Tab-separated table of C-alpha atoms in Angstrom:
chain	number	residue	atom	x	y	z
A	35	MET	CA	-15.220	39.870	-63.489
A	36	HIS	CA	-16.050	40.982	-66.963
A	37	GLY	CA	-16.129	44.477	-68.344
A	38	PRO	CA	-13.903	47.453	-69.026
A	39	THR	CA	-10.407	47.376	-67.500
A	40	GLU	CA	-11.112	50.354	-65.238
A	41	ASP	CA	-14.135	48.632	-63.706
A	42	ILE	CA	-12.191	45.443	-63.091
A	43	ALA	CA	-9.298	47.400	-61.509
A	44	ALA	CA	-11.704	49.344	-59.300
A	45	GLY	CA	-13.228	46.093	-58.071
A	46	GLU	CA	-9.905	44.423	-57.365
A	47	HIS	CA	-8.037	47.254	-55.663
A	48	TRP	CA	-9.668	46.459	-52.297
A	49	TYR	CA	-8.495	42.848	-52.557
A	50	ALA	CA	-5.014	44.005	-53.461
A	51	LEU	CA	-4.952	46.424	-50.521
A	52	GLY	CA	-6.132	43.692	-48.144
A	53	ALA	CA	-3.467	41.266	-49.400
A	54	PHE	CA	-0.801	43.971	-49.068
A	55	LEU	CA	-1.809	44.679	-45.456
A	56	VAL	CA	-1.758	40.972	-44.592
A	57	CYS	CA	1.755	40.695	-46.065
A	58	VAL	CA	3.015	43.765	-44.158
A	59	ILE	CA	1.559	42.490	-40.861
A	60	GLY	CA	3.064	39.046	-41.480
A	61	LEU	CA	6.456	40.603	-42.238
A	62	ILE	CA	6.386	42.685	-39.055
A	63	PHE	CA	5.444	39.648	-36.972
A	64	TYR	CA	8.207	37.575	-38.604
A	65	MET	CA	10.822	40.296	-38.002
A	66	ARG	CA	9.852	40.644	-34.325
A	67	LEU	CA	10.073	36.886	-33.901
A	68	GLN	CA	13.521	36.772	-35.521
A	69	LEU	CA	14.715	39.683	-33.355
A	70	HIS	CA	13.525	37.864	-30.241
A	71	PHE	CA	15.366	34.661	-31.227
A	72	SER	CA	18.568	36.508	-32.082
A	73	GLN	CA	18.559	38.402	-28.793
A	74	GLU	CA	18.184	35.154	-26.848
A	75	GLY	CA	21.194	33.722	-28.645
A	76	GLN	CA	23.222	36.881	-28.131
A	77	ASP	CA	22.448	36.925	-24.417
A	78	LYS	CA	23.631	33.337	-24.101
A	79	ASP	CA	26.758	34.024	-26.167
A	80	ARG	CA	27.483	37.139	-24.110
A	81	ARG	CA	27.159	35.205	-20.815
A	82	ILE	CA	29.474	32.470	-22.102
A	83	ALA	CA	32.052	35.033	-23.281
A	84	ILE	CA	31.980	36.848	-19.930
A	85	ALA	CA	32.335	33.555	-18.054
A	86	LYS	CA	35.363	32.573	-20.157
A	87	LYS	CA	36.962	35.984	-19.716
A	88	THR	CA	36.529	36.098	-15.924
A	89	LEU	CA	37.974	32.588	-15.651
A	90	GLN	CA	40.983	33.426	-17.802
A	91	GLU	CA	41.682	36.641	-15.905
A	92	GLY	CA	41.376	34.880	-12.554
A	93	LYS	CA	38.667	37.269	-11.389
A	94	MET	CA	36.325	34.433	-10.519
A	95	SER	CA	36.753	30.815	-9.602
A	96	LEU	CA	35.305	28.001	-11.647
A	97	LYS	CA	32.764	27.383	-8.888
A	98	GLY	CA	31.658	31.024	-9.010
A	99	VAL	CA	31.171	31.043	-12.774
A	100	LEU	CA	29.284	27.767	-12.791
A	101	LYS	CA	27.124	28.766	-9.850
A	102	SER	CA	25.927	31.908	-11.604
A	103	GLN	CA	25.263	29.970	-14.805
A	104	LEU	CA	23.332	27.295	-12.888
A	105	GLN	CA	21.266	29.959	-11.145
A	106	ILE	CA	20.316	31.418	-14.527
A	107	TYR	CA	19.293	27.954	-15.719
A	108	GLN	CA	17.251	27.347	-12.566
A	109	GLU	CA	15.433	30.663	-12.920
A	110	LYS	CA	14.559	30.022	-16.570
A	111	SER	CA	13.532	26.394	-16.133
A	112	GLY	CA	11.901	26.680	-12.727
A	113	LYS	CA	13.937	23.685	-11.533
A	114	LYS	CA	15.599	23.791	-8.146
A	115	ALA	CA	18.868	22.266	-7.089
A	116	GLN	CA	18.679	18.765	-5.698
A	117	GLY	CA	20.547	18.163	-2.502
A	118	GLY	CA	22.176	20.860	-0.443
A	119	TYR	CA	25.125	21.570	-2.684
A	120	GLY	CA	23.569	23.404	-5.632
A	121	SER	CA	23.893	20.395	-7.898
A	122	LEU	CA	21.578	19.641	-10.769
A	123	SER	CA	20.932	16.207	-12.139
A	124	GLN	CA	18.236	14.481	-14.115
A	125	ASN	CA	17.581	11.930	-11.351
A	126	ASP	CA	19.147	9.187	-13.420
A	127	ALA	CA	21.774	6.669	-12.432
A	128	THR	CA	24.608	8.670	-14.001
A	129	GLY	CA	23.868	11.888	-12.133
A	130	SER	CA	24.559	13.832	-15.317
A	131	PRO	CA	23.267	17.394	-15.620
A	132	PRO	CA	20.352	18.314	-17.885
A	133	PRO	CA	21.307	18.830	-21.551
A	134	GLU	CA	21.045	22.638	-21.307
A	135	VAL	CA	23.517	22.742	-18.422
A	136	ALA	CA	25.845	20.219	-20.083
A	137	ASP	CA	25.922	22.354	-23.248
A	138	MET	CA	26.745	25.458	-21.212
A	139	LEU	CA	29.545	23.623	-19.395
A	140	ARG	CA	30.943	22.405	-22.710
A	141	GLU	CA	30.990	25.926	-24.109
A	142	VAL	CA	32.570	27.502	-21.032
A	143	LEU	CA	35.190	24.829	-20.454
A	144	TYR	CA	36.058	23.662	-23.993
A	145	ASP	CA	39.058	25.970	-24.575
A	146	ALA	CA	40.449	25.354	-21.108
A	147	PHE	CA	39.938	21.615	-21.445
A	148	GLN	CA	41.872	21.572	-24.708
A	149	ALA	CA	44.729	23.525	-23.107
A	150	TYR	CA	45.039	21.078	-20.191
A	151	ASP	CA	44.593	17.867	-22.201
A	152	LYS	CA	48.312	17.470	-22.883
A	153	ASP	CA	48.134	14.063	-24.546
A	154	ARG	CA	45.112	15.059	-26.693
A	155	ASN	CA	43.092	11.955	-25.861
A	156	ASN	CA	39.969	13.990	-24.959
A	157	GLU	CA	40.254	12.903	-21.346
A	158	LEU	CA	41.899	14.628	-18.413
A	159	GLU	CA	44.215	12.401	-16.420
A	160	LYS	CA	44.383	12.763	-12.644
A	161	SER	CA	47.473	14.981	-12.844
A	162	GLU	CA	45.857	17.140	-15.551
A	163	ILE	CA	42.702	17.531	-13.458
A	164	LYS	CA	44.718	18.700	-10.451
A	165	VAL	CA	46.473	21.392	-12.506
A	166	PHE	CA	43.194	22.365	-14.208
A	167	LEU	CA	41.342	22.851	-10.920
A	168	LYS	CA	44.287	24.573	-9.239
A	169	ASP	CA	44.567	27.081	-12.058
A	170	PHE	CA	40.855	27.814	-11.749
A	171	HIS	CA	41.211	28.503	-8.001
A	172	GLU	CA	39.590	25.303	-6.809
A	173	THR	CA	41.035	23.272	-3.959
A	174	ILE	CA	40.851	19.508	-3.997
A	175	SER	CA	42.369	16.747	-1.965
A	176	ASP	CA	43.764	13.485	-3.237
């Protein structure tokens, strides 16, 4: 555009307004997206903290905490338990749980695992497992 400054400014103010509105809308969308992601993380962290607390206080058994966590996973993923015992596996030879469930188990049980791993070898021996399960109100036989 060529001409007096006022004419150029008058012609460009609509472009500037349009760009400003696009930026504001983009910012609002970005903030809503970030809020959504942070709330998902907080919900997960809150569930893990509650699970740890109820285990430590003896208000719920290990089976009870894990069952509720597995039900939440099943509802979100749409996957159902395989077999009649509420177990989840990836249908592989190891029978290991899906990564989401394994991560949740790690988070819930990490502190307790460290407390019961007396020799600090990152493995629970048979005697350590018995004490671990007994303290979490689970009954096992030899």
